[in-house]
XYZ file of N, CA, C and O in Angstrom:
312
model
N 3.047 -14.482 18.007
C 3.738 -14.267 16.749
C 2.837 -14.559 15.548
O 2.948 -13.903 14.542
N 1.955 -15.543 15.692
C 1.047 -15.865 14.592
C 0.138 -14.691 14.255
O -0.114 -14.423 13.083
N -0.342 -14.003 15.285
C -1.215 -12.853 15.054
C -0.454 -11.740 14.350
O -0.975 -11.091 13.446
N 0.789 -11.532 14.741
C 1.621 -10.503 14.098
C 1.795 -10.799 12.612
O 1.668 -9.900 11.777
N 2.037 -12.039 12.269
C 2.189 -12.439 10.865
C 0.878 -12.243 10.119
O 0.863 -11.739 8.988
N -0.226 -12.593 10.748
C -1.546 -12.427 10.127
C -1.841 -10.947 9.857
O -2.319 -10.583 8.785
N -1.520 -10.098 10.806
C -1.730 -8.651 10.647
C -0.845 -8.119 9.522
O -1.307 -7.366 8.654
N 0.416 -8.523 9.535
C 1.342 -8.073 8.493
C 0.841 -8.464 7.109
O 0.828 -7.649 6.188
N 0.410 -9.712 6.970
C -0.077 -10.187 5.665
C -1.320 -9.427 5.224
O -1.480 -9.112 4.044
N -2.201 -9.107 6.153
C -3.408 -8.341 5.815
C -3.052 -6.952 5.307
O -3.603 -6.490 4.309
N -2.138 -6.305 6.006
C -1.721 -4.959 5.594
C -1.008 -5.027 4.252
O -1.260 -4.207 3.363
N -0.129 -6.007 4.093
C 0.599 -6.141 2.835
C -0.337 -6.407 1.667
O -0.195 -5.820 0.602
N -1.307 -7.276 1.852
C -2.280 -7.548 0.790
C -3.067 -6.292 0.443
O -3.361 -6.042 -0.726
N -3.414 -5.511 1.451
C -4.145 -4.265 1.235
C -3.300 -3.284 0.416
O -3.793 -2.664 -0.524
N -2.026 -3.155 0.768
C -1.128 -2.251 0.046
C -0.965 -2.701 -1.398
O -1.115 -1.904 -2.338
N -0.665 -3.974 -1.586
C -0.448 -4.502 -2.938
C -1.691 -4.346 -3.802
O -1.611 -3.870 -4.937
N -2.837 -4.708 -3.273
C -4.072 -4.590 -4.065
C -4.415 -3.126 -4.328
O -4.907 -2.787 -5.406
N -4.110 -2.244 -3.380
C -4.360 -0.817 -3.577
C -3.487 -0.252 -4.690
O -3.953 0.536 -5.523
N -2.220 -0.647 -4.709
C -1.309 -0.209 -5.770
C -1.784 -0.703 -7.133
O -1.870 0.067 -8.096
N -2.110 -1.987 -7.217
C -2.550 -2.567 -8.486
C -3.867 -1.965 -8.955
O -4.040 -1.676 -10.143
N -4.788 -1.766 -8.030
C -6.088 -1.173 -8.362
C -5.906 0.253 -8.888
O -6.506 0.634 -9.892
N -5.071 1.036 -8.217
C -4.833 2.417 -8.636
C -4.217 2.460 -10.037
O -4.646 3.246 -10.882
N -3.222 1.616 -10.265
C -2.547 1.608 -11.560
C -3.511 1.214 -12.678
O -3.508 1.833 -13.740
N -4.335 0.213 -12.442
C -5.290 -0.235 -13.451
C -6.372 0.821 -13.701
O -6.679 1.143 -14.853
N -6.922 1.349 -12.622
C -8.014 2.318 -12.729
C -7.574 3.601 -13.420
O -8.317 4.190 -14.203
N -6.350 4.041 -13.128
C -5.860 5.308 -13.662
C -4.932 5.141 -14.859
O -4.365 6.122 -15.336
N -4.779 3.897 -15.305
C -3.904 3.587 -16.444
C -2.526 4.217 -16.259
O -2.027 4.934 -17.126
N -1.957 3.963 -15.088
C -0.657 4.508 -14.707
C 0.334 3.352 -14.618
O 0.029 2.316 -14.031
N 1.499 3.540 -15.208
C 2.544 2.530 -15.113
C 3.298 2.650 -13.795
O 3.161 3.638 -13.060
N 4.118 1.662 -13.516
C 4.864 1.625 -12.272
C 5.795 2.837 -12.148
O 5.874 3.452 -11.082
N 6.472 3.187 -13.223
C 7.386 4.339 -13.188
C 6.641 5.645 -12.935
O 7.137 6.513 -12.219
N 5.475 5.784 -13.529
C 4.662 6.983 -13.295
C 4.223 7.063 -11.834
O 4.184 8.144 -11.245
N 3.883 5.919 -11.274
C 3.461 5.876 -9.879
C 4.623 6.249 -8.953
O 4.425 6.960 -7.971
N 5.804 5.800 -9.298
C 7.000 6.160 -8.531
C 7.131 7.679 -8.473
O 7.349 8.261 -7.408
N 6.979 8.331 -9.622
C 7.073 9.800 -9.689
C 5.963 10.457 -8.882
O 6.207 11.414 -8.146
N 4.750 9.954 -9.025
C 3.612 10.538 -8.309
C 3.805 10.462 -6.795
O 3.448 11.380 -6.073
N 4.401 9.371 -6.332
C 4.626 9.184 -4.897
C 5.875 9.905 -4.403
O 6.088 10.007 -3.199
N 6.707 10.368 -5.337
C 7.961 10.997 -4.937
C 8.891 9.969 -4.310
O 9.604 10.255 -3.353
N 8.859 8.781 -4.851
C 9.629 7.663 -4.316
C 10.710 7.270 -5.310
O 10.960 7.972 -6.284
N 11.341 6.154 -5.051
C 12.302 5.596 -6.001
C 11.775 4.246 -6.461
O 10.976 3.605 -5.759
N 12.230 3.819 -7.609
C 11.791 2.539 -8.151
C 12.108 1.379 -7.191
O 11.216 0.581 -6.891
N 13.336 1.302 -6.661
C 13.619 0.198 -5.729
C 12.751 0.236 -4.463
O 12.304 -0.802 -3.986
N 12.503 1.453 -3.952
C 11.709 1.554 -2.726
C 10.264 1.123 -2.957
O 9.697 0.354 -2.164
N 9.658 1.602 -4.038
C 8.269 1.219 -4.316
C 8.180 -0.270 -4.620
O 7.214 -0.930 -4.228
N 9.181 -0.806 -5.273
C 9.212 -2.231 -5.536
C 9.249 -3.013 -4.214
O 8.549 -4.017 -4.052
N 10.040 -2.542 -3.258
C 10.096 -3.182 -1.944
C 8.765 -3.073 -1.221
O 8.326 -4.014 -0.560
N 8.106 -1.918 -1.349
C 6.790 -1.743 -0.730
C 5.814 -2.766 -1.306
O 5.097 -3.442 -0.571
N 5.809 -2.884 -2.617
C 4.880 -3.797 -3.280
C 5.133 -5.253 -2.895
O 4.202 -6.042 -2.776
N 6.400 -5.603 -2.668
C 6.754 -6.978 -2.301
C 6.633 -7.244 -0.802
O 6.797 -8.370 -0.357
N 6.392 -6.195 -0.018
C 6.303 -6.373 1.430
C 7.652 -6.404 2.105
O 7.790 -6.889 3.216
N 8.658 -5.863 1.439
C 10.017 -5.873 1.977
C 10.414 -4.542 2.609
O 11.480 -4.435 3.188
N 9.570 -3.528 2.479
C 9.864 -2.209 3.044
C 9.219 -2.099 4.420
O 8.098 -2.551 4.631
N 9.932 -1.494 5.333
C 9.399 -1.273 6.669
C 8.818 0.144 6.702
O 9.543 1.107 6.907
N 7.526 0.250 6.468
C 6.877 1.552 6.378
C 6.562 2.123 7.753
O 6.139 1.391 8.646
N 6.739 3.418 7.872
C 6.264 4.105 9.067
C 4.765 4.351 8.892
O 4.224 4.230 7.782
N 4.114 4.710 9.960
C 2.692 5.045 9.857
C 2.519 6.247 8.929
O 1.594 6.287 8.123
N 3.445 7.187 9.014
C 3.384 8.373 8.150
C 3.525 8.025 6.679
O 2.793 8.552 5.835
N 4.467 7.141 6.354
C 4.649 6.782 4.946
C 3.476 5.937 4.447
O 3.069 6.052 3.293
N 2.896 5.125 5.321
C 1.700 4.364 4.955
C 0.544 5.325 4.662
O -0.163 5.175 3.664
N 0.375 6.327 5.519
C -0.695 7.317 5.323
C -0.482 8.093 4.028
O -1.431 8.336 3.273
N 0.768 8.480 3.752
C 1.086 9.206 2.510
C 0.754 8.343 1.295
O 0.144 8.818 0.331
N 1.142 7.089 1.343
C 0.885 6.172 0.237
C -0.609 6.038 -0.019
O -1.081 6.200 -1.148
N -1.384 5.792 1.031
C -2.820 5.610 0.869
C -3.511 6.904 0.411
O -4.407 6.864 -0.428
N -3.069 8.041 0.943
C -3.657 9.319 0.537
C -3.362 9.599 -0.933
O -4.237 10.055 -1.677
N -2.151 9.314 -1.367
C -1.787 9.528 -2.766
C -2.615 8.633 -3.678
O -3.022 9.051 -4.763
N -2.879 7.432 -3.227
C -3.691 6.495 -4.011
C -5.185 6.785 -3.887
O -5.995 6.195 -4.593
N -5.549 7.684 -2.962
C -6.956 7.995 -2.730
C -7.694 6.819 -2.107
O -8.890 6.633 -2.334
N -6.975 6.047 -1.310
C -7.525 4.813 -0.741
C -7.882 5.013 0.720
O -7.063 5.406 1.534
N -9.119 4.715 1.060
C -9.582 4.779 2.442
C -9.149 3.499 3.163
O -9.315 2.405 2.629
N -8.594 3.635 4.347
C -8.110 2.458 5.078
C -9.151 1.861 6.024
O -8.877 0.862 6.672
N -10.329 2.448 6.078
C -11.363 1.925 6.963
C -11.650 0.444 6.736
O -11.795 -0.304 7.701
N -11.721 -0.019 5.480
C -11.979 -1.454 5.291
C -10.881 -2.347 5.886
O -11.154 -3.431 6.373
N -9.659 -1.863 5.863
C -8.551 -2.645 6.427
C -8.711 -2.823 7.914
O -8.496 -3.896 8.462
N -9.110 -1.761 8.583
C -9.228 -1.794 10.032
C -10.671 -1.981 10.499
O -10.949 -1.970 11.682
N -11.568 -2.117 9.538
C -12.994 -2.313 9.806
C -13.539 -1.230 10.741
O -14.230 -1.501 11.711
N -13.187 0.005 10.403
C -13.623 1.159 11.185
C -14.990 1.590 10.691
O -15.207 1.766 9.495
N -15.906 1.769 11.607
C -17.250 2.235 11.254
C -17.333 3.736 11.467
O -16.718 4.275 12.373
N -18.140 4.380 10.644
C -18.331 5.834 10.786
C -19.074 6.150 12.047
O -19.874 5.478 12.549
């Protein structure tokens, strides 16, 4: 169970930092990001807080929309 919590926290930190980095870099507000993702304000808020249970597909969509490569998260080498 400890490993599961550690993995969850790593993924959540990656998502949160990716959202914040994208918003800062592109000077996009939270509401604009909601529109860009085709999401709702409550859902994106839950994602940011780690309260949303994302599917692999929704995680991939989120990262692709943010233009974020997930290789650093999983330490994948080319």
